[in-house]
Tab-separated table of C-alpha atoms and ligand atoms in Angstrom:
chain	number	residue	atom	x	y	z
H	154	MET	CA	-110.603	15.044	133.380
H	155	THR	CA	-106.854	15.646	132.898
H	156	LYS	CA	-104.669	12.635	132.339
H	157	PRO	CA	-102.635	11.578	135.378
H	158	VAL	CA	-98.856	11.868	135.869
H	159	ILE	CA	-97.483	8.188	135.751
H	160	ILE	CA	-94.579	7.435	138.042
H	161	ALA	CA	-92.764	4.139	137.641
H	162	GLY	CA	-91.041	3.044	140.899
H	163	ALA	CA	-92.151	3.745	144.496
H	164	GLY	CA	-88.545	4.005	146.047
H	165	PRO	CA	-87.834	7.078	148.085
H	166	ALA	CA	-87.722	9.294	144.929
H	167	GLY	CA	-91.009	8.006	143.389
H	168	LEU	CA	-92.808	8.302	146.679
H	169	ALA	CA	-91.568	11.804	147.301
H	170	LEU	CA	-92.497	12.945	143.867
H	171	ALA	CA	-96.040	11.444	144.027
H	172	ILE	CA	-96.592	13.252	147.355
H	173	GLY	CA	-95.208	16.510	146.155
H	174	LEU	CA	-97.321	16.358	142.952
H	175	ALA	CA	-100.513	15.264	144.844
H	176	GLN	CA	-99.954	18.230	147.093
H	177	THR	CA	-100.440	20.493	144.053
H	178	GLY	CA	-103.761	18.759	143.318
H	179	LEU	CA	-102.583	16.500	140.506
H	180	ARG	CA	-103.660	12.876	139.868
H	181	ILE	CA	-100.843	10.388	140.047
H	182	LEU	CA	-100.566	6.637	139.042
H	183	LEU	CA	-97.742	5.159	140.985
H	184	VAL	CA	-96.574	1.751	139.527
H	185	GLU	CA	-94.285	-0.407	141.699
H	186	ARG	CA	-93.171	-3.909	141.052
H	187	GLN	CA	-92.784	-4.791	144.740
H	188	GLU	CA	-95.932	-6.049	146.598
H	189	GLU	CA	-97.781	-3.488	148.830
H	190	ASP	CA	-96.825	-5.163	152.085
H	191	MET	CA	-93.134	-4.776	151.247
H	192	LEU	CA	-93.760	-1.023	150.577
H	193	SER	CA	-95.736	-0.459	153.724
H	194	ASP	CA	-93.180	-2.330	155.921
H	195	PRO	CA	-89.887	-2.471	154.170
H	196	ALA	CA	-87.277	-4.775	155.534
H	197	PHE	CA	-84.007	-3.394	156.953
H	198	ASP	CA	-81.588	-3.140	154.150
H	199	GLY	CA	-78.435	-2.012	156.049
H	200	ARG	CA	-78.456	1.503	154.679
H	201	GLU	CA	-78.332	4.374	157.140
H	202	ILE	CA	-79.108	7.610	155.175
H	203	ALA	CA	-77.130	10.708	156.310
H	204	LEU	CA	-79.931	13.309	155.824
H	205	THR	CA	-78.991	17.036	155.408
H	206	HIS	CA	-81.028	19.750	156.900
H	207	SER	CA	-82.585	20.490	153.475
H	208	SER	CA	-83.751	16.851	153.077
H	209	ILE	CA	-85.151	16.876	156.631
H	210	ALA	CA	-87.209	19.994	155.684
H	211	ALA	CA	-88.224	18.364	152.533
H	212	LEU	CA	-89.464	15.333	154.453
H	213	LYS	CA	-91.374	17.587	156.854
H	214	ARG	CA	-93.130	19.290	153.829
H	215	LEU	CA	-94.062	15.821	152.575
H	216	GLY	CA	-95.627	14.847	155.889
H	217	ALA	CA	-93.098	12.007	156.308
H	218	TRP	CA	-90.728	13.258	158.952
H	219	GLU	CA	-93.317	13.127	161.847
H	220	LYS	CA	-93.960	9.560	160.906
H	221	ILE	CA	-90.416	8.388	161.788
H	222	ALA	CA	-90.199	7.432	165.364
H	223	PRO	CA	-87.899	9.884	167.206
H	224	GLY	CA	-85.811	7.022	168.633
H	225	ASN	CA	-84.881	6.066	165.012
H	226	ILE	CA	-83.452	9.507	164.241
H	227	HIS	CA	-79.743	9.751	165.250
H	228	PRO	CA	-77.862	13.032	165.417
H	229	LEU	CA	-74.707	13.558	163.432
H	230	ALA	CA	-72.568	16.072	165.241
H	231	GLU	CA	-69.317	15.836	163.328
H	232	ALA	CA	-67.708	14.030	160.533
H	233	ARG	CA	-64.014	13.031	160.597
H	234	VAL	CA	-61.920	11.937	157.744
H	235	LEU	CA	-58.831	9.786	158.381
H	236	ASN	CA	-56.085	8.887	155.722
H	237	GLY	CA	-54.196	5.676	156.087
H	238	LYS	CA	-51.933	5.633	159.059
H	239	SER	CA	-51.623	9.370	159.198
H	240	PRO	CA	-52.406	10.896	162.572
H	241	LEU	CA	-53.989	13.864	160.822
H	242	ALA	CA	-57.755	13.859	161.131
H	243	LEU	CA	-59.902	16.276	159.051
H	244	SER	CA	-63.033	17.320	161.146
H	245	PHE	CA	-66.233	18.903	159.932
H	246	ASP	CA	-68.961	20.203	162.275
H	247	ALA	CA	-71.898	22.642	162.319
H	248	GLY	CA	-69.668	25.555	163.324
H	249	ARG	CA	-71.401	28.480	164.870
H	250	ARG	CA	-74.814	27.726	163.235
H	251	SER	CA	-77.952	27.712	165.361
H	252	THR	CA	-78.264	24.095	164.847
H	253	ALA	CA	-75.642	21.936	166.734
H	254	GLN	CA	-75.518	19.073	164.152
H	255	LEU	CA	-74.511	18.461	160.616
H	256	GLY	CA	-77.635	16.358	159.918
H	257	SER	CA	-79.244	13.108	161.051
H	258	LEU	CA	-79.043	9.511	160.319
H	259	VAL	CA	-82.174	7.439	159.468
H	260	SER	CA	-82.425	3.950	158.244
H	261	ASN	CA	-83.442	3.770	154.551
H	262	CYS	CA	-86.365	1.366	155.538
H	263	ASP	CA	-87.697	3.941	158.103
H	264	ILE	CA	-87.675	6.776	155.366
H	265	ARG	CA	-89.309	4.512	152.861
H	266	ARG	CA	-91.987	3.355	155.450
H	267	ALA	CA	-92.645	7.018	156.460
H	268	LEU	CA	-92.980	8.188	152.782
H	269	PHE	CA	-95.310	5.367	151.949
H	270	ALA	CA	-97.492	6.030	155.111
H	271	SER	CA	-97.744	9.676	153.905
H	272	ALA	CA	-98.356	8.776	150.257
H	273	ILE	CA	-101.356	6.550	150.958
H	274	GLU	CA	-103.024	9.380	152.862
H	275	HIS	CA	-103.411	11.227	149.518
H	276	SER	CA	-106.551	10.439	147.568
H	277	GLY	CA	-104.931	11.875	144.423
H	278	ILE	CA	-102.342	8.937	144.391
H	279	GLU	CA	-103.467	5.583	142.936
H	280	LEU	CA	-100.997	2.894	143.778
H	281	ILE	CA	-100.601	-0.151	141.483
H	282	ALA	CA	-98.237	-2.531	143.367
H	283	GLY	CA	-96.786	-5.843	142.503
H	284	VAL	CA	-96.829	-4.923	138.908
H	285	SER	CA	-94.056	-3.457	136.688
H	286	VAL	CA	-93.958	-1.050	133.838
H	287	GLU	CA	-92.892	-3.204	130.829
H	288	GLU	CA	-93.197	-0.921	127.745
H	289	VAL	CA	-93.426	2.915	127.210
H	290	SER	CA	-94.155	5.134	124.339
H	291	THR	CA	-94.393	8.978	124.408
H	292	SER	CA	-95.724	11.471	121.814
H	293	ASP	CA	-96.283	15.188	121.706
H	294	HIS	CA	-99.647	14.745	123.433
H	295	ALA	CA	-99.400	11.740	125.859
H	296	ALA	CA	-97.190	9.126	127.553
H	297	GLN	CA	-98.464	5.582	127.407
H	298	VAL	CA	-97.201	2.573	129.646
H	299	SER	CA	-97.985	-1.213	129.363
H	300	LEU	CA	-97.765	-3.039	132.619
H	301	SER	CA	-96.870	-6.678	133.446
H	302	ASN	CA	-100.538	-7.405	134.267
H	303	GLY	CA	-101.439	-6.493	130.739
H	304	ALA	CA	-103.040	-3.195	131.571
H	305	GLU	CA	-102.302	0.013	129.534
H	306	HIS	CA	-102.398	3.492	130.867
H	307	VAL	CA	-102.190	6.876	129.339
H	308	GLY	CA	-100.770	9.940	131.229
H	309	SER	CA	-99.828	13.550	130.533
H	310	LEU	CA	-96.231	12.858	131.824
H	311	LEU	CA	-94.181	9.776	132.684
H	312	VAL	CA	-91.511	9.927	135.356
H	313	ALA	CA	-89.106	6.961	135.575
H	314	ALA	CA	-87.873	6.507	139.215
H	315	ASP	CA	-86.882	3.011	138.738
H	316	SER	CA	-83.329	2.974	140.160
H	317	ARG	CA	-79.842	3.561	138.713
H	318	PHE	CA	-80.350	0.424	136.681
H	319	SER	CA	-83.547	1.898	135.189
H	320	THR	CA	-84.835	-0.109	132.213
H	321	ILE	CA	-87.433	2.496	131.404
H	322	ARG	CA	-84.627	5.026	130.781
H	323	GLY	CA	-83.396	2.903	127.823
H	324	LYS	CA	-86.902	2.287	126.613
H	325	LEU	CA	-87.214	6.127	126.469
H	326	GLY	CA	-84.107	6.212	124.322
H	327	ILE	CA	-81.873	7.874	127.020
H	328	SER	CA	-78.490	6.384	127.488
H	329	ALA	CA	-76.457	6.718	130.738
H	330	ARG	CA	-72.695	6.778	131.727
H	331	MET	CA	-72.533	3.542	133.838
H	332	ASN	CA	-69.426	2.920	135.816
H	333	ARG	CA	-69.069	-0.437	137.508
H	334	LEU	CA	-66.328	-0.019	140.098
H	335	GLY	CA	-65.311	-3.662	140.891
H	336	LYS	CA	-65.858	-2.898	144.536
H	337	SER	CA	-68.630	-3.552	146.992
H	338	MET	CA	-69.840	-1.746	150.020
H	339	LEU	CA	-70.813	-3.906	153.000
H	340	VAL	CA	-73.142	-2.276	155.570
H	341	GLY	CA	-74.427	-3.541	158.914
H	342	ARG	CA	-75.094	-2.549	162.506
H	343	VAL	CA	-72.629	-3.139	165.284
H	344	GLU	CA	-72.290	-2.755	168.987
H	345	LEU	CA	-69.182	-0.849	170.030
H	346	GLU	CA	-67.140	-1.138	173.232
H	347	ARG	CA	-66.185	2.591	172.991
H	348	HIS	CA	-68.511	5.568	172.433
H	349	HIS	CA	-68.447	7.188	169.031
H	350	ASP	CA	-69.153	10.797	170.157
H	351	ASN	CA	-71.872	11.116	167.564
H	352	ALA	CA	-69.221	11.545	165.041
H	353	ALA	CA	-69.116	9.809	161.589
H	354	THR	CA	-65.707	8.510	160.784
H	355	GLU	CA	-64.579	7.961	157.162
H	356	TRP	CA	-61.214	6.233	156.919
H	357	PHE	CA	-59.396	5.882	153.638
H	358	ASP	CA	-57.010	3.039	154.396
H	359	ASN	CA	-54.760	1.088	152.026
H	360	GLY	CA	-56.893	-1.549	150.308
H	361	GLN	CA	-60.132	-0.679	151.983
H	362	THR	CA	-62.307	2.317	152.836
H	363	LEU	CA	-64.055	2.093	156.274
H	364	ALA	CA	-66.794	4.222	157.807
H	365	LEU	CA	-68.504	4.225	161.077
H	366	LEU	CA	-71.863	6.082	161.361
H	367	PRO	CA	-73.129	6.765	164.915
H	368	LEU	CA	-76.470	5.262	165.975
H	369	GLY	CA	-77.646	5.397	169.581
H	370	GLU	CA	-75.511	4.903	172.663
H	371	ARG	CA	-72.933	2.424	171.649
H	372	GLN	CA	-74.339	1.295	168.306
H	373	ALA	CA	-73.216	2.193	164.859
H	374	SER	CA	-73.309	1.281	161.273
H	375	ALA	CA	-70.090	-0.268	160.009
H	376	VAL	CA	-69.362	0.412	156.332
H	377	VAL	CA	-66.621	-1.463	154.636
H	378	THR	CA	-65.607	-1.015	150.910
H	379	LEU	CA	-63.504	-3.845	149.471
H	380	PRO	CA	-62.818	-5.506	146.091
H	381	ASP	CA	-65.907	-7.615	145.111
H	382	GLY	CA	-64.543	-11.003	146.045
H	383	ASP	CA	-63.167	-9.869	149.468
H	384	ALA	CA	-66.534	-8.310	150.229
H	385	GLU	CA	-68.323	-11.598	149.404
H	386	ARG	CA	-65.976	-13.520	151.661
H	387	LEU	CA	-66.641	-11.052	154.598
H	388	ALA	CA	-70.413	-11.105	154.114
H	389	ALA	CA	-70.281	-14.818	154.299
H	390	MET	CA	-68.572	-14.982	157.718
H	391	ASP	CA	-70.469	-16.044	160.842
H	392	PRO	CA	-71.311	-13.090	163.114
H	393	GLY	CA	-68.697	-13.859	165.804
H	394	ALA	CA	-65.835	-14.058	163.226
H	395	LEU	CA	-67.168	-10.937	161.367
H	396	GLY	CA	-67.268	-8.995	164.591
H	397	ASP	CA	-63.580	-9.874	165.291
H	398	GLU	CA	-62.676	-9.085	161.644
H	399	LEU	CA	-64.273	-5.687	161.884
H	400	THR	CA	-62.546	-4.904	165.190
H	401	ARG	CA	-59.186	-5.780	163.461
H	402	ARG	CA	-59.987	-3.674	160.281
H	403	PHE	CA	-60.944	-0.707	162.479
H	404	ALA	CA	-57.716	-1.077	164.429
H	405	ARG	CA	-59.691	-1.374	167.650
H	406	LYS	CA	-60.429	2.340	167.416
H	407	PHE	CA	-63.899	1.658	168.897
H	408	GLY	CA	-62.844	-1.345	171.075
H	409	GLN	CA	-64.399	-4.799	170.337
H	410	MET	CA	-67.174	-4.769	167.761
H	411	ARG	CA	-70.166	-7.131	167.862
H	412	MET	CA	-72.569	-7.727	164.861
H	413	LEU	CA	-76.129	-6.754	165.508
H	414	THR	CA	-77.466	-7.435	162.000
H	415	PRO	CA	-75.916	-9.297	158.999
H	416	MET	CA	-73.867	-7.244	156.565
H	417	HIS	CA	-75.727	-6.165	153.335
H	418	ASN	CA	-73.560	-6.226	150.235
H	419	TYR	CA	-73.932	-3.457	147.567
H	420	PRO	CA	-71.714	-3.899	144.470
H	421	LEU	CA	-70.887	-0.313	143.586
H	422	THR	CA	-72.053	1.144	140.266
H	423	THR	CA	-72.286	4.955	139.623
H	424	SER	CA	-74.394	6.326	136.869
H	425	TYR	CA	-75.236	9.630	135.194
H	426	SER	CA	-77.876	9.863	132.506
H	427	HIS	CA	-77.001	11.725	129.398
H	428	ARG	CA	-80.407	13.403	129.426
H	429	PHE	CA	-82.941	13.702	132.167
H	430	ILE	CA	-85.935	14.278	129.883
H	431	THR	CA	-87.499	13.424	126.580
H	432	LYS	CA	-90.912	14.060	125.031
H	433	ARG	CA	-93.483	13.944	127.969
H	434	ALA	CA	-90.982	11.920	130.150
H	435	ALA	CA	-88.494	12.761	132.884
H	436	LEU	CA	-86.113	10.728	134.956
H	437	ALA	CA	-85.912	11.173	138.823
H	438	GLY	CA	-83.798	9.934	141.674
H	439	ASP	CA	-81.049	7.332	141.022
H	440	ALA	CA	-82.550	6.887	137.491
H	441	ALA	CA	-81.249	10.311	136.711
H	442	VAL	CA	-78.103	10.385	138.837
H	443	GLY	CA	-76.659	7.332	140.728
H	444	MET	CA	-74.050	8.755	143.214
H	445	HIS	CA	-71.287	6.890	144.869
H	446	PRO	CA	-72.459	6.425	148.431
H	447	VAL	CA	-69.121	7.658	149.828
H	448	THR	CA	-70.234	11.286	150.134
H	449	ALA	CA	-73.863	10.269	151.162
H	450	HIS	CA	-75.677	12.428	148.637
H	451	GLY	CA	-77.833	10.006	146.532
H	452	PHE	CA	-81.026	10.307	148.425
H	453	ASN	CA	-80.422	13.961	149.212
H	454	LEU	CA	-79.930	14.952	145.608
H	455	GLY	CA	-82.918	12.731	144.618
H	456	ILE	CA	-85.294	14.327	147.028
H	457	ALA	CA	-84.091	17.883	146.046
H	458	GLY	CA	-84.818	16.875	142.398
H	459	THR	CA	-88.239	15.581	142.978
H	460	GLU	CA	-89.064	18.788	144.867
H	461	ARG	CA	-87.712	20.770	141.806
H	462	LEU	CA	-89.774	18.814	139.399
H	463	ALA	CA	-92.894	18.992	141.433
H	464	ARG	CA	-92.623	22.826	141.747
H	465	LEU	CA	-92.034	23.221	137.931
H	466	VAL	CA	-94.850	20.898	136.973
H	467	ALA	CA	-97.166	22.929	139.277
H	468	ALA	CA	-95.970	26.192	137.623
H	469	GLY	CA	-96.339	24.532	134.194
H	470	CYS	CA	-99.969	23.547	135.027
H	471	ARG	CA	-100.725	27.197	135.998
H	472	LEU	CA	-99.097	28.665	132.884
H	473	HIS	CA	-99.831	26.166	130.141
H	474	GLY	CA	-102.477	23.955	131.743
H	475	ASP	CA	-100.196	20.937	131.081
H	476	PRO	CA	-98.105	18.921	133.580
H	477	GLY	CA	-95.890	17.577	130.818
H	478	HIS	CA	-95.156	20.875	128.951
H	479	PRO	CA	-91.768	20.857	127.128
H	480	VAL	CA	-90.652	24.114	128.679
H	481	THR	CA	-91.310	22.645	132.146
H	482	LEU	CA	-89.245	19.585	131.344
H	483	ARG	CA	-86.331	21.565	129.909
H	484	ARG	CA	-86.250	23.813	133.051
H	485	TYR	CA	-86.143	20.658	135.283
H	486	GLU	CA	-83.258	19.214	133.268
H	487	ALA	CA	-81.272	22.346	133.339
H	488	GLY	CA	-81.811	22.909	137.091
H	489	HIS	CA	-81.133	19.321	138.115
H	490	ARG	CA	-77.961	18.977	135.975
H	491	ALA	CA	-76.580	22.232	137.531
H	492	ALA	CA	-77.375	20.861	140.953
H	493	THR	CA	-75.895	17.428	140.551
H	494	TRP	CA	-73.132	17.455	138.013
H	495	PRO	CA	-70.537	19.284	140.198
H	496	LEU	CA	-71.225	17.014	143.091
H	497	TYR	CA	-71.148	13.875	140.982
H	498	ALA	CA	-67.845	14.846	139.274
H	499	ALA	CA	-66.259	15.930	142.666
H	500	THR	CA	-67.468	12.638	144.429
H	501	ASN	CA	-65.912	10.551	141.630
H	502	ALA	CA	-62.644	12.520	141.920
H	503	ILE	CA	-62.612	11.926	145.652
H	504	VAL	CA	-63.130	8.193	145.214
H	505	GLY	CA	-60.451	8.132	142.646
H	506	LEU	CA	-57.980	9.868	144.766
H	507	TYR	CA	-58.756	8.186	148.064
H	508	THR	CA	-58.875	4.538	146.801
H	509	ASP	CA	-55.665	4.940	144.616
H	510	ASP	CA	-53.205	2.924	146.690
H	511	ARG	CA	-50.186	3.652	144.530
H	512	ALA	CA	-47.413	5.942	146.045
H	513	PRO	CA	-48.358	9.212	144.072
H	514	GLY	CA	-51.966	8.719	144.949
H	515	ARG	CA	-51.196	8.370	148.667
H	516	LEU	CA	-48.987	11.488	148.526
H	517	ALA	CA	-51.623	13.457	146.738
H	518	ARG	CA	-54.334	12.634	149.296
H	519	GLY	CA	-52.098	13.343	152.129
H	520	LEU	CA	-51.544	16.914	150.656
H	521	GLY	CA	-55.248	17.249	149.815
H	522	LEU	CA	-56.083	16.461	153.469
H	523	ARG	CA	-53.597	19.142	154.675
H	524	ALA	CA	-55.037	21.666	152.356
H	525	ALA	CA	-58.612	20.773	153.342
H	526	ARG	CA	-57.701	21.494	156.995
H	527	LEU	CA	-57.608	25.179	156.133
H	528	ALA	CA	-60.667	27.050	157.545
H	529	PRO	CA	-62.426	28.151	154.258
H	530	ALA	CA	-62.359	24.723	152.845
H	531	ARG	CA	-63.532	23.161	156.102
H	532	LYS	CA	-66.389	25.649	156.251
H	533	ALA	CA	-67.417	24.940	152.548
H	534	VAL	CA	-67.513	21.137	153.147
H	535	SER	CA	-69.482	21.522	156.300
H	536	LYS	CA	-72.101	23.733	154.591
H	537	LEU	CA	-72.329	21.016	151.809
H	538	LEU	CA	-72.814	18.249	154.323
H	539	MET	CA	-75.587	20.177	156.120
H	540	GLN	CA	-77.528	21.524	153.216
H	541	GLY	CA	-76.723	19.445	150.162
H	542	ALA	CA	-76.934	21.069	146.752
Q	743	FAD	C1	-74.923	1.467	151.014
Q	743	FAD	C2	-75.641	2.710	150.557
Q	743	FAD	C3	-75.572	3.803	151.392
Q	743	FAD	C4	-76.271	4.904	151.055
Q	743	FAD	N1	-76.177	5.993	151.886
Q	743	FAD	C5	-76.724	7.246	151.516
Q	743	FAD	C6	-76.646	8.412	152.412
Q	743	FAD	O1	-76.099	8.350	153.471
Q	743	FAD	N2	-77.240	9.546	151.952
Q	743	FAD	C7	-77.838	9.578	150.786
Q	743	FAD	O2	-78.392	10.786	150.403
Q	743	FAD	N3	-77.967	8.615	149.932
Q	743	FAD	C8	-77.440	7.326	150.190
Q	743	FAD	N4	-77.558	6.278	149.445
Q	743	FAD	C9	-78.196	6.379	148.139
Q	743	FAD	C10	-79.725	6.138	148.303
Q	743	FAD	O3	-80.005	4.936	149.045
Q	743	FAD	C11	-80.403	6.220	146.839
Q	743	FAD	O4	-80.025	7.346	146.220
Q	743	FAD	C12	-81.909	6.157	146.937
Q	743	FAD	O5	-82.347	4.931	147.540
Q	743	FAD	C13	-82.489	6.139	145.537
Q	743	FAD	O6	-83.837	6.084	145.555
Q	743	FAD	P1	-84.729	5.875	144.178
Q	743	FAD	O7	-86.097	5.980	144.635
Q	743	FAD	O8	-84.229	6.742	143.087
Q	743	FAD	O9	-84.353	4.364	143.738
Q	743	FAD	P2	-84.555	2.975	144.415
Q	743	FAD	O10	-84.517	3.076	145.979
Q	743	FAD	O11	-83.640	1.970	143.796
Q	743	FAD	O12	-85.995	2.594	144.065
Q	743	FAD	C14	-86.463	2.255	142.783
Q	743	FAD	C15	-87.863	1.584	142.816
Q	743	FAD	O13	-88.282	1.385	141.467
Q	743	FAD	C16	-88.909	-0.005	141.463
Q	743	FAD	N5	-88.791	-0.405	140.098
Q	743	FAD	C17	-87.762	-0.735	139.295
Q	743	FAD	N6	-88.072	-1.082	138.016
Q	743	FAD	C18	-89.452	-0.959	138.000
Q	743	FAD	C19	-90.438	-1.105	136.947
Q	743	FAD	N7	-90.075	-1.429	135.697
Q	743	FAD	N8	-91.761	-0.913	137.245
Q	743	FAD	C20	-92.081	-0.545	138.495
Q	743	FAD	N9	-91.248	-0.444	139.490
Q	743	FAD	C21	-89.864	-0.567	139.269
Q	743	FAD	C22	-88.037	-0.809	142.404
Q	743	FAD	O14	-88.689	-1.893	142.865
Q	743	FAD	C23	-87.773	0.208	143.585
Q	743	FAD	O15	-88.801	0.156	144.519
Q	743	FAD	C24	-76.916	4.991	149.819
Q	743	FAD	C25	-76.871	3.938	148.932
Q	743	FAD	C26	-76.275	2.863	149.341
Q	743	FAD	C27	-76.277	1.650	148.359
């Protein structure tokens, strides 16, 4: 019997890859440190993921999309970008495409729940939950892992999908560019007095970045990015005071806001691994590329990468009879780098420009916003928002 592919981490990327590989007939060993009940019914974590049409198509192929309750899928018709007190708003929509929306918003916990439900339907996936991968070693012929329960397993390929803070990446000898931003993103659900028109609003204000993501009738996800200490203070406020504080910060654009959930606090770190592969091992999802959430592409790039890897591994099995063949891994690395690096660099440039509150920075982003209002630029951004890389 051929050795299994070992995947460390059953987050969205690890689950998507496990299903994609199992669909090609491979055996998978999926190791996750969280307990199984947390995987089958993950708690709400504040994240609402803006899914591109490509990601929705991928979730359909993985058998996960139909497992998400239709009432938990929220249309995203338009995205608006505001700059400080400027009355200029940059608007992106689906244009004349057959589909009337840019994409859909779905909670991260609903995506994880659906992917997990699909994964456990595959007899080729063996899940080891409540156990972490502790040590790894790879050679020309095999990848070996030691688990926290003392077990050892040997595979034909090891994929680390263990988050942007991946420890396995380091144990494989791969370093990463880590960028701790000193800012945190607070996310939570609010009820609004005024309707949001199914439009996402991103507002680069002085000293803070705000976003409002439309969910249901008068509900939305409020996203507030602040220096770490300020974010901690806001997260600790009682719900009534926090609702008033958000109403004030959003300048009553949506009327009075009322908290529906606590705000979850994410200190922001971006990461880009210097390599995505080594002998009989590859990095997937955030372990390869940890995007800044502002352009909403982390999950979208991650799932595109896992589809790429599953496709190449299947082709490698047909050609070489080996899931971890070096040619397969090199092709994955080249393809994933080409798909991610331009977006990663562009996102960081946007973050730098739009969070620079000094006068030249403010002027540059005002000019940038005017240039981006030109039709070709708007069309290009809309396409990116809908399809991803
Ligand atoms: C506030 C916020 C908003 C976001 N919005 C969007 C958006 O709109 N659109 C978008 O595309 N992306 C968005 N993202 C990004 C998206 O959430 C991530 O890209 C995605 O969750 C990464 O999935 P992953 O599986 O790679 O990693 P993770 O979700 O971090 O999962 C890693 C898994 O590995 C497990 N693990 C770790 N170490 C080990 C080990 N040693 N052994 C076994 N298991 C281990 C962990 O328990 C975890 O389950 C957002 C992120 C944030 C923070």
